[in-house]
Coordinates of C-alpha atoms (C1' of nucleotides) in Angstrom, one line a residue:
Chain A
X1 CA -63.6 -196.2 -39.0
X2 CA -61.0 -194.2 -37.9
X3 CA -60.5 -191.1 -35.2
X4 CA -58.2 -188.2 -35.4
X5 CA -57.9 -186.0 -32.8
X6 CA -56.0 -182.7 -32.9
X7 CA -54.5 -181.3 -29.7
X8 CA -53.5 -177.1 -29.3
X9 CA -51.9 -175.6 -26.5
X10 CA -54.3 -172.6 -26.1
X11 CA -52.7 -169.3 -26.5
X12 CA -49.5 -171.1 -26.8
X13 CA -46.7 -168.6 -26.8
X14 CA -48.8 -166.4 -23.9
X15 CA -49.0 -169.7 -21.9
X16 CA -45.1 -170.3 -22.1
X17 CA -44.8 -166.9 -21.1
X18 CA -46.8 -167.4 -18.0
X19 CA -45.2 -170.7 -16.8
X20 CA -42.2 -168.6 -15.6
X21 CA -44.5 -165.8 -14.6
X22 CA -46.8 -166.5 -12.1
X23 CA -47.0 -163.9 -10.8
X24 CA -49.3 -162.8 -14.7
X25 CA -51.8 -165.2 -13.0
X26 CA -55.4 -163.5 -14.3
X27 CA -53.4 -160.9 -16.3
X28 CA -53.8 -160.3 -20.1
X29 CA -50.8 -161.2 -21.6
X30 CA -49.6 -160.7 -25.7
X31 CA -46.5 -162.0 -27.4
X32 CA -45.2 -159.6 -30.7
X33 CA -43.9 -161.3 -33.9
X34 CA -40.6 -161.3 -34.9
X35 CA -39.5 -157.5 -35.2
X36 CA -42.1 -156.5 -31.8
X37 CA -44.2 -155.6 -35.4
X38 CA -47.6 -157.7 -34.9
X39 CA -49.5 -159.0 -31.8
X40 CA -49.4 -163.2 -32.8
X41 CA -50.7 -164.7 -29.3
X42 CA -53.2 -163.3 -26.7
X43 CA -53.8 -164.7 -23.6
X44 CA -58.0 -165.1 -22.7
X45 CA -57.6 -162.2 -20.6
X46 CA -56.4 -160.0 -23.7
X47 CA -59.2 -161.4 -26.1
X48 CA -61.5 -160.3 -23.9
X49 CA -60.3 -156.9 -24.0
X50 CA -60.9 -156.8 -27.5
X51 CA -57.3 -157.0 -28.9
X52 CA -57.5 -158.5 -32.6
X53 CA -54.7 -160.8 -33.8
X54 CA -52.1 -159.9 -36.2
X55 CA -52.9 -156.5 -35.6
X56 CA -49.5 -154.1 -35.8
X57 CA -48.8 -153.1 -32.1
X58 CA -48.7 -149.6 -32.1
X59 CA -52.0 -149.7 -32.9
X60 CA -53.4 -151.3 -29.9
X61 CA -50.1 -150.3 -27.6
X62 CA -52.3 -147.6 -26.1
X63 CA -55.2 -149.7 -25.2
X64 CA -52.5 -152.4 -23.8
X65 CA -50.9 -149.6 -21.8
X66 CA -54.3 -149.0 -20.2
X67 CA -55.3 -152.4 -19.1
X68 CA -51.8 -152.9 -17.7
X69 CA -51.5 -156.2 -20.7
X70 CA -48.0 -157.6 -20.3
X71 CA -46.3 -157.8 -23.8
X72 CA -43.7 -159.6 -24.6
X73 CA -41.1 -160.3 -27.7
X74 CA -41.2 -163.2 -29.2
X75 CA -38.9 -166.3 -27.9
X76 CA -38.4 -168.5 -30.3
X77 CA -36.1 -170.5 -28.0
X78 CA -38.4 -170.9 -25.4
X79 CA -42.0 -172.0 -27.2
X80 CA -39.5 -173.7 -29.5
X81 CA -38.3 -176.1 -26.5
X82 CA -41.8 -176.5 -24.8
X83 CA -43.2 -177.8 -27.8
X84 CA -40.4 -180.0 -28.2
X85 CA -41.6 -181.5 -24.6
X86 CA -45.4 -180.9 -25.2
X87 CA -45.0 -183.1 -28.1
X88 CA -43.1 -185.4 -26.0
X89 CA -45.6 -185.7 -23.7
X90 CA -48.2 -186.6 -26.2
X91 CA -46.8 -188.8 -28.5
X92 CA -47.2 -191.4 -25.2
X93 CA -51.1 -190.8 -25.9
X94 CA -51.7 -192.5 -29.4
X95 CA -49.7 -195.0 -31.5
X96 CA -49.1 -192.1 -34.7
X97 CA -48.5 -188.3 -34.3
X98 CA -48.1 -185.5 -36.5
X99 CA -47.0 -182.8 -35.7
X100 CA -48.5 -180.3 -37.5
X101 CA -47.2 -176.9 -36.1
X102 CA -45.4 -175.6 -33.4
X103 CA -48.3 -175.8 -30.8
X104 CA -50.6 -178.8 -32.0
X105 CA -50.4 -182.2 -33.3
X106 CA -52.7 -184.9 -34.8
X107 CA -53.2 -187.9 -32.9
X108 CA -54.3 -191.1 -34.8
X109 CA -57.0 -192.4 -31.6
X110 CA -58.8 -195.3 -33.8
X111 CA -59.8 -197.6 -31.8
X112 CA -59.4 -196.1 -27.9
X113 CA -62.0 -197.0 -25.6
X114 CA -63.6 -194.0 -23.9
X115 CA -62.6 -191.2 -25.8
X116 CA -64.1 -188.9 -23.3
X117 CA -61.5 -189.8 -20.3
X118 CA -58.7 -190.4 -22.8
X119 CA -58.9 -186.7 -23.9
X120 CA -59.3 -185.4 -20.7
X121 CA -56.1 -187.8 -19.2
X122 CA -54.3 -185.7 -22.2
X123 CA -54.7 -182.5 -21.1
X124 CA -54.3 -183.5 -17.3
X125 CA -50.3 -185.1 -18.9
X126 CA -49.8 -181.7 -20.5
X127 CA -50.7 -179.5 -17.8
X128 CA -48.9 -181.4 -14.8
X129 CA -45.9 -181.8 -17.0
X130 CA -45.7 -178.3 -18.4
X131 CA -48.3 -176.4 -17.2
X132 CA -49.6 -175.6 -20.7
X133 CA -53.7 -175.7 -20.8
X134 CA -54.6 -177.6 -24.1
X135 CA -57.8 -178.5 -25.9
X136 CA -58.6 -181.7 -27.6
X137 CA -60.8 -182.2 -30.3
X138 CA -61.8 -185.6 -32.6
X139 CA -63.4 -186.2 -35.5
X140 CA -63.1 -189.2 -38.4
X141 CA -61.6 -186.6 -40.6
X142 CA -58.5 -184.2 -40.0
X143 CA -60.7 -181.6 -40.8
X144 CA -63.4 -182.3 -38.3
X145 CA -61.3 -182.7 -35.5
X146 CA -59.7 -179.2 -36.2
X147 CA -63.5 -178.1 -35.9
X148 CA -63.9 -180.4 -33.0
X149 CA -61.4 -178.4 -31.0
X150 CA -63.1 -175.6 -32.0
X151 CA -66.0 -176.5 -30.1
X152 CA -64.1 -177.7 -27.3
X153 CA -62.1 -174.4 -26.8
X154 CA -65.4 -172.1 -27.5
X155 CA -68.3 -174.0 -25.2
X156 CA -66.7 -174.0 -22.0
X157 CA -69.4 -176.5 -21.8
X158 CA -67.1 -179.3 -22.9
X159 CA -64.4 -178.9 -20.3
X160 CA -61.5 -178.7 -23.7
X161 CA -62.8 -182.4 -25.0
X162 CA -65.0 -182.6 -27.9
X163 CA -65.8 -185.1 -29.9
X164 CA -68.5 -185.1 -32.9
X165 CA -69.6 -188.5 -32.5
X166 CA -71.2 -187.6 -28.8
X167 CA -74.3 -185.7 -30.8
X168 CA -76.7 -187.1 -33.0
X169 CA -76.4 -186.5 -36.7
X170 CA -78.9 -183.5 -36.1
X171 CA -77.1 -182.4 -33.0
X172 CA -74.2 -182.3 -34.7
X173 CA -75.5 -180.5 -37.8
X174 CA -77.3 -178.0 -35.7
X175 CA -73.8 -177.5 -33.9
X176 CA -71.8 -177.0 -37.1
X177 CA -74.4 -174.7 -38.3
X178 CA -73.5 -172.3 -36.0
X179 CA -70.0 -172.0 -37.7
X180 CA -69.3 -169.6 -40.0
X181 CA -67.9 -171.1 -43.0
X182 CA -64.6 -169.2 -43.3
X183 CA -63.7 -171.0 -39.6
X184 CA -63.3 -174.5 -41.7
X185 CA -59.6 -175.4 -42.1
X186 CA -58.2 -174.4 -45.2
X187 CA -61.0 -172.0 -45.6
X188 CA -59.5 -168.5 -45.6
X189 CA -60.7 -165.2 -46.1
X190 CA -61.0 -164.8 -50.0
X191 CA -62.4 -168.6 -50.6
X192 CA -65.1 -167.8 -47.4
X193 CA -66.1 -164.7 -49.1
X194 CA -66.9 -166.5 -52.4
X195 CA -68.4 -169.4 -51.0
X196 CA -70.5 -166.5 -49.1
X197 CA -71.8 -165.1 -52.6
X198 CA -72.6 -168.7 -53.5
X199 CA -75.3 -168.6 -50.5
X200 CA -72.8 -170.8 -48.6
X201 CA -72.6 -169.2 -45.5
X202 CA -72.0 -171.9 -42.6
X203 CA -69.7 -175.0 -42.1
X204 CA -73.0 -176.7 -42.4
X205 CA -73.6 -175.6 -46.2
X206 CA -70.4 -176.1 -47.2
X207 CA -71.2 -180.2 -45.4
X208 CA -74.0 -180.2 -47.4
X209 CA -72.9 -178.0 -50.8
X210 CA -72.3 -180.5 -53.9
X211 CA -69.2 -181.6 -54.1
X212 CA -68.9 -181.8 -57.7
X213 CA -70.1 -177.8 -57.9
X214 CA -67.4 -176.8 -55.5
X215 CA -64.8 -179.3 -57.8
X216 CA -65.7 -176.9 -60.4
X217 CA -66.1 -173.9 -58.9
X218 CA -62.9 -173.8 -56.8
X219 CA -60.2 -177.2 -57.2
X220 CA -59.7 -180.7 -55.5
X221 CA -58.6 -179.8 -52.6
X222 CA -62.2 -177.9 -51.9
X223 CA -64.1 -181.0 -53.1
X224 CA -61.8 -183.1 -50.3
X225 CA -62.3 -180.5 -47.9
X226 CA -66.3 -181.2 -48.2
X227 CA -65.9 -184.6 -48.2
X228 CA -64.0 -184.4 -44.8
X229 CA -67.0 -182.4 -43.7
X230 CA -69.2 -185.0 -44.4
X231 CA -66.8 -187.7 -42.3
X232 CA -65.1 -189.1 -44.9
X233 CA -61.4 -188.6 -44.7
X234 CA -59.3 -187.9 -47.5
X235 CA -56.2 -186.2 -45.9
X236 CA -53.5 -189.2 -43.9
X237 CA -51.9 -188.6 -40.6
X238 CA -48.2 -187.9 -41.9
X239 CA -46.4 -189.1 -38.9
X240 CA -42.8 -188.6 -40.8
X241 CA -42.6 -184.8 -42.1
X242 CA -42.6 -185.0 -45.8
X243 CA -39.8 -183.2 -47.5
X244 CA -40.1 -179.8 -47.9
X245 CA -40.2 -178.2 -51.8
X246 CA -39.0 -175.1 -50.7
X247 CA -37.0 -173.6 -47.7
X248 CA -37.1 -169.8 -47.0
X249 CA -35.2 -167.6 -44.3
X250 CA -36.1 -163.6 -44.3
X251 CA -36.6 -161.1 -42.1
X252 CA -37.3 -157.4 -41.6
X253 CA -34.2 -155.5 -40.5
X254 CA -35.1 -153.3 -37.4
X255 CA -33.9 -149.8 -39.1
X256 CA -34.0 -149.7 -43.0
X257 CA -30.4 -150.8 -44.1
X258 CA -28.5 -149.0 -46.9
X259 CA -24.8 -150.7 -46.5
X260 CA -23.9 -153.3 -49.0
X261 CA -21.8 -155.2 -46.2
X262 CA -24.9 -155.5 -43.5
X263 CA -27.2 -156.8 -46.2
X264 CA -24.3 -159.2 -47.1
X265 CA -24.2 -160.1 -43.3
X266 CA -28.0 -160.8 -43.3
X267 CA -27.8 -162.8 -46.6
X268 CA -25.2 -165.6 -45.2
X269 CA -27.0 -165.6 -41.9
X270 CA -30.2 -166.3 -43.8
X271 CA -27.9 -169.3 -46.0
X272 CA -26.9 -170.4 -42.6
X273 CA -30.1 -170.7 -41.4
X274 CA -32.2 -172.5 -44.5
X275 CA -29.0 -174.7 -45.2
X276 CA -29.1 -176.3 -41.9
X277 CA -33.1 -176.8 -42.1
X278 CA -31.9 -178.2 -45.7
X279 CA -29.4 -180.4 -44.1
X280 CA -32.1 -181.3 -41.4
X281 CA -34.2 -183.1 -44.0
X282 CA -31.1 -184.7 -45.8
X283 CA -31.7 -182.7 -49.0
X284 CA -29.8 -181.0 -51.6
X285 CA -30.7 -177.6 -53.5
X286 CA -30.6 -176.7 -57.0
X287 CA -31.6 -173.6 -57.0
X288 CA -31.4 -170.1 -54.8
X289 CA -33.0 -167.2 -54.7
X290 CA -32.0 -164.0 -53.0
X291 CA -35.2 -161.4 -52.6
X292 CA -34.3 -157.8 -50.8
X293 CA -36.8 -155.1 -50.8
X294 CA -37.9 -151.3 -49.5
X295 CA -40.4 -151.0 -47.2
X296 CA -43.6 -151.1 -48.7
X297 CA -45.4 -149.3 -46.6
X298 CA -43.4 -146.0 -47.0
X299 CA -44.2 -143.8 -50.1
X300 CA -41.3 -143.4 -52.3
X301 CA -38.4 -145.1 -54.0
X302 CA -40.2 -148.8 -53.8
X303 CA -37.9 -151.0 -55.0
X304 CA -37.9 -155.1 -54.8
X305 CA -34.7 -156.8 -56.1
X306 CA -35.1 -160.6 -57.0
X307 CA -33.0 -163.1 -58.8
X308 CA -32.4 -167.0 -58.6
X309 CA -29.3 -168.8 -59.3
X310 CA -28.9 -172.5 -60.5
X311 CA -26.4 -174.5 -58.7
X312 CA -23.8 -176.3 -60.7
X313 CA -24.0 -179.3 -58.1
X314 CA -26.9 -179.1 -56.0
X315 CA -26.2 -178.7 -52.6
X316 CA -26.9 -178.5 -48.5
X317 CA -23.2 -176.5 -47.8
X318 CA -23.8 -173.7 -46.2
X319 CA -20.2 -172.3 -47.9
X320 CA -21.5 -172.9 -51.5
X321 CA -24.2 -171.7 -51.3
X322 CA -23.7 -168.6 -49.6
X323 CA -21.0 -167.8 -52.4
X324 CA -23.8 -168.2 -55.1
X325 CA -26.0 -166.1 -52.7
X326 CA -23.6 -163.2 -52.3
X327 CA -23.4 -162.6 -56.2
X328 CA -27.4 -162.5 -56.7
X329 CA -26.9 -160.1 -53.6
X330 CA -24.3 -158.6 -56.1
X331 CA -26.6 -158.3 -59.2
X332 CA -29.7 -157.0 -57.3
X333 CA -28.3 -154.5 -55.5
X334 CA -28.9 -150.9 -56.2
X335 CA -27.1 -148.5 -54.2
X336 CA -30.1 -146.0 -54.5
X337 CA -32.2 -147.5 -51.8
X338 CA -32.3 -148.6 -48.4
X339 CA -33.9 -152.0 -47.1
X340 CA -36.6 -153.0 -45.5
X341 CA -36.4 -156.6 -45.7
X342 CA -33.8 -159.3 -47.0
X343 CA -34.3 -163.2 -47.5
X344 CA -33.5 -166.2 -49.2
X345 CA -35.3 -169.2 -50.8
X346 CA -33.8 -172.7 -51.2
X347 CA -35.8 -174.1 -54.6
X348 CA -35.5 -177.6 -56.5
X349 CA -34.6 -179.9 -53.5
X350 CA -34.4 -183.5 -54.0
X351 CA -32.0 -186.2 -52.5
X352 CA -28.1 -186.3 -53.1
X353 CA -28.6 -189.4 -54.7
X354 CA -28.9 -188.3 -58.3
X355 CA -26.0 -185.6 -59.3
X356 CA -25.1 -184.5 -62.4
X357 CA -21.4 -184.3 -63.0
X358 CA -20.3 -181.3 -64.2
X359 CA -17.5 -181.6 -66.9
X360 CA -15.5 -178.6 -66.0
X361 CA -16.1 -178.4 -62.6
X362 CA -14.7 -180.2 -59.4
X363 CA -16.9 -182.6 -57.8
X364 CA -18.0 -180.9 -54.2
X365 CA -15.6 -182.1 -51.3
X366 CA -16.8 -184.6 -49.5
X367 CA -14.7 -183.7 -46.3
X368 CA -17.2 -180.4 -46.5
X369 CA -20.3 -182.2 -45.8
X370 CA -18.6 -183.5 -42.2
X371 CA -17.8 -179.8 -41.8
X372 CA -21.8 -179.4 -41.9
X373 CA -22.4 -182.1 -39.7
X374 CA -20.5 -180.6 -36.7
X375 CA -21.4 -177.8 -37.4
X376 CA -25.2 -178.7 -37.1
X377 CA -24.2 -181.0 -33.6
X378 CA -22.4 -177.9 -32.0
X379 CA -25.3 -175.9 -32.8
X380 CA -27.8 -178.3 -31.8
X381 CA -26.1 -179.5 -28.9
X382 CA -24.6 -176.0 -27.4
X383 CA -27.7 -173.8 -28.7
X384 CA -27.5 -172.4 -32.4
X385 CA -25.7 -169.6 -33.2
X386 CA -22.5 -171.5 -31.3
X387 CA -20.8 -171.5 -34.6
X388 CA -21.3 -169.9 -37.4
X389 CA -19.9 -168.0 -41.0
X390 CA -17.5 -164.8 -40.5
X391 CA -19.9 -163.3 -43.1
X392 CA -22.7 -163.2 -40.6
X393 CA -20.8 -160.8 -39.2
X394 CA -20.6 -160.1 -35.6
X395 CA -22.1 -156.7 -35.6
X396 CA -26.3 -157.2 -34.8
X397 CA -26.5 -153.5 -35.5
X398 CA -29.2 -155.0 -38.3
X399 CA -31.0 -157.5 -36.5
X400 CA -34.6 -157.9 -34.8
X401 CA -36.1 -155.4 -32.4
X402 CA -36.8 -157.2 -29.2
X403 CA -37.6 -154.9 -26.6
X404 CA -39.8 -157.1 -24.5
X405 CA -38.1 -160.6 -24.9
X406 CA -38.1 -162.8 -21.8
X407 CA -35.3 -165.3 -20.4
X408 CA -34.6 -168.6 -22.5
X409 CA -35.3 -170.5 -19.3
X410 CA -35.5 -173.8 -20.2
X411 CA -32.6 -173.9 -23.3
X412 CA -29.7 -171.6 -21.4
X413 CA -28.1 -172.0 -18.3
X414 CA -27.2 -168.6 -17.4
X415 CA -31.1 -167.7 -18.1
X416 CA -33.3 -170.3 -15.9
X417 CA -35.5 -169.1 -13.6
X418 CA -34.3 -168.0 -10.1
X419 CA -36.4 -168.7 -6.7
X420 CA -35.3 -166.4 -4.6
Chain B
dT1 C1' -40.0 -140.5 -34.2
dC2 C1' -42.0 -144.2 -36.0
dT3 C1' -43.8 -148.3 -35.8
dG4 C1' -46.8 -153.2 -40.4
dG5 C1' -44.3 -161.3 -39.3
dG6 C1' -42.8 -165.5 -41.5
dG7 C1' -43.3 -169.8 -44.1
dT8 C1' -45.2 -173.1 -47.6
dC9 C1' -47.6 -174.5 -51.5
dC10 C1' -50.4 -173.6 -55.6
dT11 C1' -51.7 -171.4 -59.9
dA12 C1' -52.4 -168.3 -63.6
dG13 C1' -50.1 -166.3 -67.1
dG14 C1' -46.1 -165.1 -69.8
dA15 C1' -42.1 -166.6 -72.6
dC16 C1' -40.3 -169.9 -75.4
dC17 C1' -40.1 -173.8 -78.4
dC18 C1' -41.6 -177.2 -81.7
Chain C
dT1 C1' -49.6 -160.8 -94.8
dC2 C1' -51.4 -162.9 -91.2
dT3 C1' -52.7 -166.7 -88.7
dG4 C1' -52.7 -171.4 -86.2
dG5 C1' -52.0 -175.4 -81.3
dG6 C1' -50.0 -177.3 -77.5
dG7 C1' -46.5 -178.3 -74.3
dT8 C1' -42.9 -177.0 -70.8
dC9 C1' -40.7 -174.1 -67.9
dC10 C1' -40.4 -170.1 -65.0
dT11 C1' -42.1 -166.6 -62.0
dA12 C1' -44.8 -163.4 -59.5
dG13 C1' -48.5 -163.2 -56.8
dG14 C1' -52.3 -165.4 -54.4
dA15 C1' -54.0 -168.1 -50.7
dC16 C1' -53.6 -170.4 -46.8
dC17 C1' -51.6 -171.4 -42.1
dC18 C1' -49.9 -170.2 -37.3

DNA sequence: TCTGGGGTCCTAGGACCC
DNA sequence: TCTGGGGTCCTAGGACCC
């Protein structure tokens, strides 16, 4: 039988923060999303003042102004690297990862004497090598051990290691009564408030609804998601990422933006961007979308402009594809309107292997794709954004808010921390 | 003064064709 | 005159996740 654990860095972003803030020690901390728009991480301290994720931050900035919270922007950079070495650190703890998101992993622990010690020895790595406080939970299904670390981050009880097989069956049912169902992965909030009117109000019913009925009533992957309930996993550990089907890049512009040319900028920054995540995964694209919109939240003039383009050749160049980009920006443009939001969507990716020839048009240059590749070193190596298009422009006069943002310690040099 | 994230996959329904 | 099925492709919107 095998044993999955899952492994979260709690409050991830707020613990980056701290580990170059000490001096936070015992004070609620919150990181905004992109844009300083919603609050995405909360320390314990700022959970316990009642501060509700994904809440827009003008609505609790008062109450965080009281309890003396310490916000901060979002750093991409930064959580971005200590996952990098969090991940690191715990791929030395099982024989298969996946990584799942940016602040937890699967962990394929079949096998492993003493489960107990083993999960605590993970958190002990993680915190002496990066002073990030995790939780580990394990299951024989993907889905339980999500619920596992549930557990172990909720009953302080546990010490952050949970594992289902330390309770007897009734133990454990008792224990997963006590879960509403909508905290089940994969159970959001419209499926939990169906399941709800179907009298199945706990992760227990759901464990013990008929799989069959919920087949029927919902699709497959709410029949598997019981069947993980009930121990029997149906989802693998994916230690190699699979392909992505689609790649998006979008963002909400700081100040609504009316100017053709700024939008233009924003479009080949967001090519830039999903091209080299394209390139990343050694795909090609067929087909790209360009999406800009109003803000929907103001009253009038609401406007969403949307088109796709096919690609003669499918592609990864950032260069061809931000030409086909810029004329869907052409075509959906209305001069009328200012913007709220601009983006782009990479569609029909497969493998360079198969390409269509094209009668009347030149085969793609193959000197373009090493172009693309030093491109992607320079960035990776010197930081991204070393090089990039003259169309991103360099004016930033349309980019993020980030009032609050902290140092990229750990990714530039002229940013690391200081002791004085 | 005004403030509202980003990404991925799935699916229902429409358009079109035979 | 009006009606009839079934498949494919496309897209907008839904649902989920962090």
């Amino acid at each position: 039988m095998s044993t999955f654990a899952l492994v979260d860095g709690n409050s991830f972003y707020a613990s980056c923060e701290r580990v170059f803030r000490p001096d936070l020690l015992g004070r609620p901390i919150i990181v905004l999303s992109n844009n300083d728009g919603c609050v995405v991480a909360r320390s314990a301290e700022a959970k316990a003042l009642g501060i509700p994720a994904f809440l827009p931050f003008y609505q609790v900035q008062q109450l965080c102004h009281k309890h003396r919270v310490a916000v901060f922007s979002s750093n991409y950079a930064l959580y971005g690297d200590m996952s990098r070495r969090m991940m690191n650190v715990l791929s030395r703890f099982a024989p298969q990862q996946e990584i799942y998101s940016i602040d937890e992993c699967f962990l394929d622990v079949t096998g492993i004497p003493d489960l107990d010690s083993h999960g605590h020895r993970i958190r002990q790595a993680v915190w002496q090598g990066l002073g990030i406080p995790t939780c580990v939970g394990m299951g024989s299904s993907k889905t339980l051990a999500k619920l596992a670390n549930h557990v172990a981050k909720k009953r302080p009880e546990w010490n952050g290691v949970f594992e289902w097989d330390w309770l007897t069956p009734r133990e454990a049912d008792r224990l997963l009564a006590e879960f509403a169902v909508g905290e089940v992965w994969g159970i959001g909030r419209r499926i939990a408030h169906k399941l709800t009117q179907m009298n199945i109000h706990s992760a227990l019913d759901l464990k013990q609804a008929d799989p069959r009925h919920i087949k029927r009533k919902f699709n497959v992957v709410m029949e598997r998601t019981v069947a993980e309930l009930n121990g029997a996993p149906c989802l693998a550990l994916e230690d190699v990422a699979p392909a992505k089907q689609q790649i998006i890049s979008s963002r909400s512009f700081s100040r609504l933006v009316r100017n053709l040319p700024a939008l233009s900028a924003s479009i080949s920054h967001h090519v830039a961007r999903a091209a080299e995540k394209l390139r990343a995964q050694g795909c090609v694209a067929g087909l790209l979308g360009v999406s800009i919109r109003t803000n929907p939240f103001r009253e009038l003039g609401q406007y969403h402009g949307y088109t796709c383009v096919p690609l003669i050749h499918p592609s990864a160049d950032t260069l061809l594809l931000n030409h086909a980009a810029q004329a869907a920006l052409r075509a959906i443009w209305r001069p009328e309107f200012s913007y709220h939001k601009a983006g782009i969507i990479l569609m029909d990716i497969g493998t360079p292997a198969i390409q269509q020839r094209d009668l009347f048009s030149p085969l793609p240059d193959p000197k373009r794709a090493k172009l693309m590749a030093a491109i992607d070193k320079l960035n990776r190596n010197f930081g991204s954004g070393t090089v990039k298009l003259g169309a991103e422009g360099l004016s930033e006069d349309w980019r993020m808010r980030q009032d609050k943002k902290s140092p990229c310690y750990t990714t530039r040099v002229d940013e690391v921390a200081r002791v004085k």
